[in-house]
């Protein structure tokens, strides 16, 4: 909604998530404790091969992401997909992330290989708080769900 197009994948970094969300009623202060940094949202455009390379790195050191599935078997990457479909190396994909990760933040360097970056002046916490307010106003509870975005089968190799 912020960028006028749907992102294929969203990526944060586990170092930027600083607390657990408590069960039950959640206060604004609880969410600010979870996301205390003033990281701005960005939309990054990638060729498919760059996204494939990024997800392959996720197999070794996963960070919080949504929209993709990575399957690792015995420590080796077995498969990956975005939106339930195989990634086209020649296709174009869009990632929502934070400005901190575009440079050297957590060594992710998400600007590398990008073909376009659209910046906002919106902090990730502000967007999350707006989303939570919309869901509350609509009477929809927020609940955590376990999914299969990262699946590890067998033993991990070092």
PDB file of C-alpha atoms in Angstrom:
ATOM      1  CA  UNK A   1       0.000   0.000   0.000  1.00  0.00           C
ATOM      2  CA  UNK A   2       2.875   2.394   0.774  1.00  0.00           C
ATOM      3  CA  UNK A   3       4.581   1.798  -2.552  1.00  0.00           C
ATOM      4  CA  UNK A   4       1.591   1.258  -4.814  1.00  0.00           C
ATOM      5  CA  UNK A   5       2.594  -2.332  -5.495  1.00  0.00           C
ATOM      6  CA  UNK A   6       2.736  -5.643  -3.661  1.00  0.00           C
ATOM      7  CA  UNK A   7       6.102  -6.760  -2.367  1.00  0.00           C
ATOM      8  CA  UNK A   8       7.106 -10.374  -3.000  1.00  0.00           C
ATOM      9  CA  UNK A   9       9.135 -10.697   0.182  1.00  0.00           C
ATOM     10  CA  UNK A  10       9.710  -8.772   3.412  1.00  0.00           C
ATOM     11  CA  UNK A  11      12.981  -8.924   5.341  1.00  0.00           C
ATOM     12  CA  UNK A  12      14.061  -7.621   8.741  1.00  0.00           C
ATOM     13  CA  UNK A  13      17.030  -8.536  10.900  1.00  0.00           C
ATOM     14  CA  UNK A  14      16.816 -10.418  14.156  1.00  0.00           C
ATOM     15  CA  UNK A  15      19.101  -7.833  15.796  1.00  0.00           C
ATOM     16  CA  UNK A  16      16.468  -5.171  15.142  1.00  0.00           C
ATOM     17  CA  UNK A  17      13.803  -7.102  17.032  1.00  0.00           C
ATOM     18  CA  UNK A  18      14.628  -6.423  20.661  1.00  0.00           C
ATOM     19  CA  UNK A  19      11.852  -8.034  22.716  1.00  0.00           C
ATOM     20  CA  UNK A  20       9.135 -10.660  22.588  1.00  0.00           C
ATOM     21  CA  UNK A  21       5.542  -9.605  22.083  1.00  0.00           C
ATOM     22  CA  UNK A  22       3.659 -10.461  25.265  1.00  0.00           C
ATOM     23  CA  UNK A  23       0.544 -12.621  25.202  1.00  0.00           C
ATOM     24  CA  UNK A  24      -2.753 -10.875  25.806  1.00  0.00           C
ATOM     25  CA  UNK A  25      -3.361  -7.167  25.423  1.00  0.00           C
ATOM     26  CA  UNK A  26      -0.372  -5.446  23.835  1.00  0.00           C
ATOM     27  CA  UNK A  27       0.407  -1.815  24.548  1.00  0.00           C
ATOM     28  CA  UNK A  28       2.128   0.672  22.258  1.00  0.00           C
ATOM     29  CA  UNK A  29       5.081   0.633  24.671  1.00  0.00           C
ATOM     30  CA  UNK A  30       5.347  -3.150  24.198  1.00  0.00           C
ATOM     31  CA  UNK A  31       5.689  -2.703  20.436  1.00  0.00           C
ATOM     32  CA  UNK A  32       8.180   0.151  20.790  1.00  0.00           C
ATOM     33  CA  UNK A  33      10.292  -2.207  22.944  1.00  0.00           C
ATOM     34  CA  UNK A  34      10.163  -4.779  20.126  1.00  0.00           C
ATOM     35  CA  UNK A  35      11.146  -2.257  17.411  1.00  0.00           C
ATOM     36  CA  UNK A  36      13.120   0.490  19.202  1.00  0.00           C
ATOM     37  CA  UNK A  37      15.139   1.732  16.229  1.00  0.00           C
ATOM     38  CA  UNK A  38      14.179   4.417  13.726  1.00  0.00           C
ATOM     39  CA  UNK A  39      14.632   2.223  10.666  1.00  0.00           C
ATOM     40  CA  UNK A  40      12.893   3.534   7.554  1.00  0.00           C
ATOM     41  CA  UNK A  41      10.949   1.260   5.219  1.00  0.00           C
ATOM     42  CA  UNK A  42      12.284   0.828   1.688  1.00  0.00           C
ATOM     43  CA  UNK A  43      11.203  -1.124  -1.386  1.00  0.00           C
ATOM     44  CA  UNK A  44      14.049  -2.787  -3.266  1.00  0.00           C
ATOM     45  CA  UNK A  45      13.740  -4.161  -6.811  1.00  0.00           C
ATOM     46  CA  UNK A  46      15.892  -7.178  -7.711  1.00  0.00           C
ATOM     47  CA  UNK A  47      16.552  -9.436 -10.660  1.00  0.00           C
ATOM     48  CA  UNK A  48      15.523 -12.977  -9.774  1.00  0.00           C
ATOM     49  CA  UNK A  49      19.100 -14.252  -9.577  1.00  0.00           C
ATOM     50  CA  UNK A  50      19.958 -11.695  -6.886  1.00  0.00           C
ATOM     51  CA  UNK A  51      16.946 -12.851  -4.858  1.00  0.00           C
ATOM     52  CA  UNK A  52      18.014 -16.477  -5.338  1.00  0.00           C
ATOM     53  CA  UNK A  53      21.478 -15.603  -4.014  1.00  0.00           C
ATOM     54  CA  UNK A  54      19.961 -13.796  -1.013  1.00  0.00           C
ATOM     55  CA  UNK A  55      17.705 -16.736  -0.114  1.00  0.00           C
ATOM     56  CA  UNK A  56      20.634 -19.134  -0.493  1.00  0.00           C
ATOM     57  CA  UNK A  57      22.415 -17.087   2.198  1.00  0.00           C
ATOM     58  CA  UNK A  58      19.278 -17.395   4.332  1.00  0.00           C
ATOM     59  CA  UNK A  59      19.796 -21.156   4.311  1.00  0.00           C
ATOM     60  CA  UNK A  60      23.044 -20.635   6.245  1.00  0.00           C
ATOM     61  CA  UNK A  61      22.073 -17.737   8.530  1.00  0.00           C
ATOM     62  CA  UNK A  62      18.322 -17.126   8.515  1.00  0.00           C
ATOM     63  CA  UNK A  63      16.937 -13.702   9.364  1.00  0.00           C
ATOM     64  CA  UNK A  64      13.243 -12.839   9.807  1.00  0.00           C
ATOM     65  CA  UNK A  65      11.492 -12.827   6.440  1.00  0.00           C
ATOM     66  CA  UNK A  66       8.061 -13.437   4.939  1.00  0.00           C
ATOM     67  CA  UNK A  67       6.825 -14.333   1.470  1.00  0.00           C
ATOM     68  CA  UNK A  68       9.437 -16.970   0.686  1.00  0.00           C
ATOM     69  CA  UNK A  69      10.120 -20.569   1.582  1.00  0.00           C
ATOM     70  CA  UNK A  70      13.604 -21.990   2.070  1.00  0.00           C
ATOM     71  CA  UNK A  71      14.069 -25.742   2.620  1.00  0.00           C
ATOM     72  CA  UNK A  72      17.391 -27.020   3.959  1.00  0.00           C
ATOM     73  CA  UNK A  73      18.211 -30.731   4.122  1.00  0.00           C
ATOM     74  CA  UNK A  74      21.228 -31.907   6.127  1.00  0.00           C
ATOM     75  CA  UNK A  75      22.604 -28.366   6.137  1.00  0.00           C
ATOM     76  CA  UNK A  76      22.363 -27.928   2.362  1.00  0.00           C
ATOM     77  CA  UNK A  77      19.889 -25.763   0.471  1.00  0.00           C
ATOM     78  CA  UNK A  78      17.276 -28.020  -1.133  1.00  0.00           C
ATOM     79  CA  UNK A  79      14.701 -25.609  -2.518  1.00  0.00           C
ATOM     80  CA  UNK A  80      13.400 -22.064  -2.418  1.00  0.00           C
ATOM     81  CA  UNK A  81      10.316 -20.300  -3.680  1.00  0.00           C
ATOM     82  CA  UNK A  82       8.544 -16.954  -3.473  1.00  0.00           C
ATOM     83  CA  UNK A  83       4.784 -16.776  -3.227  1.00  0.00           C
ATOM     84  CA  UNK A  84       4.650 -20.549  -3.686  1.00  0.00           C
ATOM     85  CA  UNK A  85       6.378 -20.384  -7.091  1.00  0.00           C
ATOM     86  CA  UNK A  86       9.868 -21.182  -8.277  1.00  0.00           C
ATOM     87  CA  UNK A  87      11.971 -18.035  -8.625  1.00  0.00           C
ATOM     88  CA  UNK A  88      12.672 -16.999 -12.209  1.00  0.00           C
ATOM     89  CA  UNK A  89      16.356 -15.946 -12.353  1.00  0.00           C
ATOM     90  CA  UNK A  90      15.430 -13.478 -15.118  1.00  0.00           C
ATOM     91  CA  UNK A  91      12.284 -12.177 -13.399  1.00  0.00           C
ATOM     92  CA  UNK A  92      11.857  -9.038 -11.299  1.00  0.00           C
ATOM     93  CA  UNK A  93      11.049  -9.214  -7.588  1.00  0.00           C
ATOM     94  CA  UNK A  94      10.318  -6.641  -4.891  1.00  0.00           C
ATOM     95  CA  UNK A  95      11.442  -6.727  -1.255  1.00  0.00           C
ATOM     96  CA  UNK A  96      10.243  -4.501   1.577  1.00  0.00           C
ATOM     97  CA  UNK A  97      12.983  -4.040   4.140  1.00  0.00           C
ATOM     98  CA  UNK A  98      14.632  -1.338   6.226  1.00  0.00           C
ATOM     99  CA  UNK A  99      17.252   1.213   5.234  1.00  0.00           C
ATOM    100  CA  UNK A 100      19.705  -0.151   7.832  1.00  0.00           C
ATOM    101  CA  UNK A 101      20.016  -3.386   5.837  1.00  0.00           C
ATOM    102  CA  UNK A 102      20.745  -1.687   2.515  1.00  0.00           C
ATOM    103  CA  UNK A 103      24.305  -0.905   3.536  1.00  0.00           C
ATOM    104  CA  UNK A 104      26.426  -2.960   5.838  1.00  0.00           C
ATOM    105  CA  UNK A 105      23.772  -3.472   8.539  1.00  0.00           C
ATOM    106  CA  UNK A 106      24.188  -7.021   9.856  1.00  0.00           C
ATOM    107  CA  UNK A 107      26.377  -7.638   6.776  1.00  0.00           C
ATOM    108  CA  UNK A 108      23.224  -8.080   4.704  1.00  0.00           C
ATOM    109  CA  UNK A 109      24.051  -5.379   2.096  1.00  0.00           C
ATOM    110  CA  UNK A 110      20.616  -5.608   0.510  1.00  0.00           C
ATOM    111  CA  UNK A 111      21.293  -2.789  -1.951  1.00  0.00           C
ATOM    112  CA  UNK A 112      23.901  -4.942  -3.720  1.00  0.00           C
ATOM    113  CA  UNK A 113      22.526  -6.126  -7.040  1.00  0.00           C
ATOM    114  CA  UNK A 114      19.344  -4.081  -6.762  1.00  0.00           C
ATOM    115  CA  UNK A 115      17.969  -2.334  -9.831  1.00  0.00           C
ATOM    116  CA  UNK A 116      15.924   0.262  -7.921  1.00  0.00           C
ATOM    117  CA  UNK A 117      15.313   1.401  -4.341  1.00  0.00           C
ATOM    118  CA  UNK A 118      12.318   3.456  -3.215  1.00  0.00           C
ATOM    119  CA  UNK A 119      12.709   5.178   0.140  1.00  0.00           C
ATOM    120  CA  UNK A 120      10.115   6.343   2.647  1.00  0.00           C
ATOM    121  CA  UNK A 121      10.390   8.519   5.716  1.00  0.00           C
ATOM    122  CA  UNK A 122       8.285   6.011   7.675  1.00  0.00           C
ATOM    123  CA  UNK A 123       9.759   4.138  10.609  1.00  0.00           C
ATOM    124  CA  UNK A 124       8.936   0.443  10.662  1.00  0.00           C
ATOM    125  CA  UNK A 125       7.366   0.844  14.124  1.00  0.00           C
ATOM    126  CA  UNK A 126       4.964   3.515  12.831  1.00  0.00           C
ATOM    127  CA  UNK A 127       3.771   1.240  10.032  1.00  0.00           C
ATOM    128  CA  UNK A 128       3.322  -1.644  12.464  1.00  0.00           C
ATOM    129  CA  UNK A 129       1.392   0.538  14.918  1.00  0.00           C
ATOM    130  CA  UNK A 130      -0.870   1.775  12.091  1.00  0.00           C
ATOM    131  CA  UNK A 131      -1.518  -1.834  11.031  1.00  0.00           C
ATOM    132  CA  UNK A 132      -2.350  -2.885  14.595  1.00  0.00           C
ATOM    133  CA  UNK A 133      -4.716   0.078  14.981  1.00  0.00           C
ATOM    134  CA  UNK A 134      -6.505  -0.829  11.727  1.00  0.00           C
ATOM    135  CA  UNK A 135      -6.898  -4.451  12.808  1.00  0.00           C
ATOM    136  CA  UNK A 136      -8.180  -3.420  16.240  1.00  0.00           C
ATOM    137  CA  UNK A 137     -10.684  -0.984  14.691  1.00  0.00           C
ATOM    138  CA  UNK A 138     -11.909  -3.784  12.421  1.00  0.00           C
ATOM    139  CA  UNK A 139     -12.285  -6.123  15.426  1.00  0.00           C
ATOM    140  CA  UNK A 140      -9.688  -8.598  14.143  1.00  0.00           C
ATOM    141  CA  UNK A 141      -7.382 -10.126  16.761  1.00  0.00           C
ATOM    142  CA  UNK A 142      -3.675 -10.499  16.009  1.00  0.00           C
ATOM    143  CA  UNK A 143      -2.318 -13.995  16.482  1.00  0.00           C
ATOM    144  CA  UNK A 144       0.991 -15.695  15.825  1.00  0.00           C
ATOM    145  CA  UNK A 145       1.096 -18.533  13.348  1.00  0.00           C
ATOM    146  CA  UNK A 146       3.731 -21.139  12.663  1.00  0.00           C
ATOM    147  CA  UNK A 147       4.376 -21.587   8.952  1.00  0.00           C
ATOM    148  CA  UNK A 148       6.890 -23.254   6.672  1.00  0.00           C
ATOM    149  CA  UNK A 149       8.958 -20.290   5.479  1.00  0.00           C
ATOM    150  CA  UNK A 150      12.138 -21.934   6.787  1.00  0.00           C
ATOM    151  CA  UNK A 151      12.262 -25.707   6.973  1.00  0.00           C
ATOM    152  CA  UNK A 152      15.312 -27.604   8.184  1.00  0.00           C
ATOM    153  CA  UNK A 153      15.318 -31.367   7.679  1.00  0.00           C
ATOM    154  CA  UNK A 154      17.974 -33.695   9.033  1.00  0.00           C
ATOM    155  CA  UNK A 155      21.258 -32.670  10.597  1.00  0.00           C
ATOM    156  CA  UNK A 156      22.902 -29.305  10.205  1.00  0.00           C
ATOM    157  CA  UNK A 157      26.457 -29.394   8.895  1.00  0.00           C
ATOM    158  CA  UNK A 158      29.059 -26.884  10.052  1.00  0.00           C
TER     159      UNK A 158
END
